[in-house]
Coordinates of C-alpha atoms and ligand atoms in Angstrom, one line a residue:
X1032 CA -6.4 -0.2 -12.2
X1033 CA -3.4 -2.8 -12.2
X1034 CA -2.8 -3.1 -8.3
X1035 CA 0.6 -5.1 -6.9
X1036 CA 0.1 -6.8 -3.7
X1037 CA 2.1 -8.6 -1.4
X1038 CA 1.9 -10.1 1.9
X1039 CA 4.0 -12.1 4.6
X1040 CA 3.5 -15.5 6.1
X1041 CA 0.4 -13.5 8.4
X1042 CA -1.1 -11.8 5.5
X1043 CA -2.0 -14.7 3.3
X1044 CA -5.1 -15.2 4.2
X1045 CA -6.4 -11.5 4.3
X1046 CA -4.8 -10.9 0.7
X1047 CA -6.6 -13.6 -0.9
X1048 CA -9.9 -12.2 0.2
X1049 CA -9.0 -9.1 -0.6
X1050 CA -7.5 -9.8 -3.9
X1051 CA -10.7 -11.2 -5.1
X1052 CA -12.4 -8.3 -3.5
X1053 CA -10.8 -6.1 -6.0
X1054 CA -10.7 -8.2 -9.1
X1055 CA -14.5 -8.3 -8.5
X1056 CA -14.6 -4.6 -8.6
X1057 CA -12.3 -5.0 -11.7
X1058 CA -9.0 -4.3 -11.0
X1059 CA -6.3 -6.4 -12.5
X1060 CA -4.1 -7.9 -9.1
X1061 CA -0.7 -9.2 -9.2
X1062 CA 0.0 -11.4 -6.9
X1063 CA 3.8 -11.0 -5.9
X1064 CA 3.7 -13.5 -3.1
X1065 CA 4.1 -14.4 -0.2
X1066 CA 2.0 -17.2 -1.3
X1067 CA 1.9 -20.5 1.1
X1068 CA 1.6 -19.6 5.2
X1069 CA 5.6 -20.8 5.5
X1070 CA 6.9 -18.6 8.0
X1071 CA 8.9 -16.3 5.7
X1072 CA 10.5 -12.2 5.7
X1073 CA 8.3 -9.1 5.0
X1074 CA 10.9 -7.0 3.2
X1075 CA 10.7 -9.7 0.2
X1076 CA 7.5 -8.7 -0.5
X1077 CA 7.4 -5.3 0.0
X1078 CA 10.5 -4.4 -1.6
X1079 CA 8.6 -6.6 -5.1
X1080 CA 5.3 -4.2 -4.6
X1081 CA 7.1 -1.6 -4.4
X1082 CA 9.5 -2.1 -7.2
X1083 CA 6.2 -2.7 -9.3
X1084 CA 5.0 0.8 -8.6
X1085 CA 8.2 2.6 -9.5
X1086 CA 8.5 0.3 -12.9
X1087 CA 4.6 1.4 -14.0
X1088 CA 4.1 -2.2 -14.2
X1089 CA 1.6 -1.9 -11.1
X1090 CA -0.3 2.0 -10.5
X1091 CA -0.6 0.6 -6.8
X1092 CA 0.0 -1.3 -4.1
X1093 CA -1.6 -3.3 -1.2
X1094 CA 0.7 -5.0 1.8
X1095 CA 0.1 -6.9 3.9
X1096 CA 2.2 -8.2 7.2
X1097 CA 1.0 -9.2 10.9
X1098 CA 0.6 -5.4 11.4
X1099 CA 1.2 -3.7 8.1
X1100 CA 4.9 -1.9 9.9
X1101 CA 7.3 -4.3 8.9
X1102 CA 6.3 -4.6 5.1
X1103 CA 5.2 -0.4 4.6
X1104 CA 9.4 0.3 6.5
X1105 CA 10.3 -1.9 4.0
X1106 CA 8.7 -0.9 1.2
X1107 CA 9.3 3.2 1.9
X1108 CA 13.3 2.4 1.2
X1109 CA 12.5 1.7 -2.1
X1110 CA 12.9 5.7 -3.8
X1111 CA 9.5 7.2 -4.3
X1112 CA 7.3 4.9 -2.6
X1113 CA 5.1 6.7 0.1
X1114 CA 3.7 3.7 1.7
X1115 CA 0.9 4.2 4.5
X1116 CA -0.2 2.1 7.4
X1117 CA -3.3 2.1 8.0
X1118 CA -6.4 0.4 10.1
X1119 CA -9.0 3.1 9.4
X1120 CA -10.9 4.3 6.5
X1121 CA -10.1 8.2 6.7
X1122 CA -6.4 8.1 7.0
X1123 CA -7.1 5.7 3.6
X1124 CA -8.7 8.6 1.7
X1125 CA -6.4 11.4 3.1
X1126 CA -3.4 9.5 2.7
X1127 CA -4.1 9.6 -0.9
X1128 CA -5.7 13.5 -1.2
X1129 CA -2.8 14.9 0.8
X1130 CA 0.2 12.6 0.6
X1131 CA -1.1 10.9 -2.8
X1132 CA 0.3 7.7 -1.5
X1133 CA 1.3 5.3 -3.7
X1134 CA 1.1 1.5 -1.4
X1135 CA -1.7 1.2 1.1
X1136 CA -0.8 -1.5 3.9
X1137 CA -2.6 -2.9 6.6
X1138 CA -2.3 -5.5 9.2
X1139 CA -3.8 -9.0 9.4
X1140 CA -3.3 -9.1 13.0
X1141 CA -4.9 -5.7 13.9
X1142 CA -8.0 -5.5 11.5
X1143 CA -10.5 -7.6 10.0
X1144 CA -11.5 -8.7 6.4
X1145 CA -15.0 -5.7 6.6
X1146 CA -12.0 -3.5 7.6
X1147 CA -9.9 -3.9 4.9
X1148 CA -12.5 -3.7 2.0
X1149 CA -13.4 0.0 3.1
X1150 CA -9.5 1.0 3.5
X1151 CA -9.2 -0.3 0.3
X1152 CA -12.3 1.3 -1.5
X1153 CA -10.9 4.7 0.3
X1154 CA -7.8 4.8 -1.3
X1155 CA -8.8 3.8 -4.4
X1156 CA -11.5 6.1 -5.1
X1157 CA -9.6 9.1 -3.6
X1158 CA -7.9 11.4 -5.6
X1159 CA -4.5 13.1 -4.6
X1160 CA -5.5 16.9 -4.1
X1161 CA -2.1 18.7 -5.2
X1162 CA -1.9 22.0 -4.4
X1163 CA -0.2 23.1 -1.4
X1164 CA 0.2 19.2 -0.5
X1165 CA 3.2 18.9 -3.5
X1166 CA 5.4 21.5 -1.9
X1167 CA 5.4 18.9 1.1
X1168 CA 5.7 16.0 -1.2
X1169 CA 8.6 17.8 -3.0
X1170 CA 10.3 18.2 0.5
X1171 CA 10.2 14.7 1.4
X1172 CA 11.8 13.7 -1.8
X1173 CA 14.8 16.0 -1.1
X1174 CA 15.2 14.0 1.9
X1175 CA 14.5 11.0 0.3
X1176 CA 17.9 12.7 -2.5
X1177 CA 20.0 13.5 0.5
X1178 CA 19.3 17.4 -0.3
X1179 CA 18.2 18.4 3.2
Ligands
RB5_1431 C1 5.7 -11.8 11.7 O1 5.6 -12.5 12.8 C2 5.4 -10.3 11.9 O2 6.5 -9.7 12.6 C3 5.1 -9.5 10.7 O3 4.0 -10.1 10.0 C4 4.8 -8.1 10.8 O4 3.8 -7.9 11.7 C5 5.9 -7.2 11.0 O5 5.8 -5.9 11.0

């Protein structure tokens, strides 16, 4: 898979452990920042990961802030991103078999680097289930078109 990740100032060090985590698996990464532990803004990098996903240059994404809100709010603005928080390995897999999430993010401050490597092999060995999950999916987007 070609994932996009991003981070904040916080999340540099738990993205380059996971980065290599999933490159050893075999999935191609790209890195869009933030890349130094300069204090710097979350939206930056979300708003990048997430652009990557609507383009089709990246399938997925992985963020990563102090506690994975900041950069996942961010992120969700962008049209058609479902971005999902997360600190536990079953809302991983569900979030993509029911809500076929498109940008895992977690929090550098909340969990550690064992932590993350299962979220991440959750949600990218799940499959998104369909079904009666689209109709919901199909309703958030007319939200997200200003149709209800
Ligand atoms: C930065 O201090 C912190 O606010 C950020 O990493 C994140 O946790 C925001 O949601």
């Amino acid at each position: 898979m070609i994932i996009g990740i991003g981070n904040d100032h916080v999340g540099v060090e738990l993205k380059e452990h996971i980065k290599k985590y999933l490159e050893d698996k075999g999935h191609t990464v790209k890195d869009f920042g933030a890349y130094t532990t300069e204090r710097t803004d979350y939206p930056i990098y979300g708003k990048a990961v997430a652009d990557a996903v609507i383009s089709g240059e990246c399938e997925y994404g992985v963020l990563i802030c102090g506690t994975g809100v900041g950069i996942s709010l961010a992120a969700n603005k962008v049209k058609g991103i479902r971005a999902v928080v997360c600190s536990e390995p079953y809302t991983a897999r569900l979030c993509r078999q029911h809500n076929n999430a498109n940008i895992i993010a977690f929090g550098a401050r909340v969990i550690g680097p064992a932590t993350a490597e299962m979220i991440v092999d959750e949600f990218f060995s799940a499959t998104y289930e369909g079904e009666r999950h689209q109709k919901r999916l199909d309703l958030i987007k007319k939200i997200e078109d200003g149709e209800m």
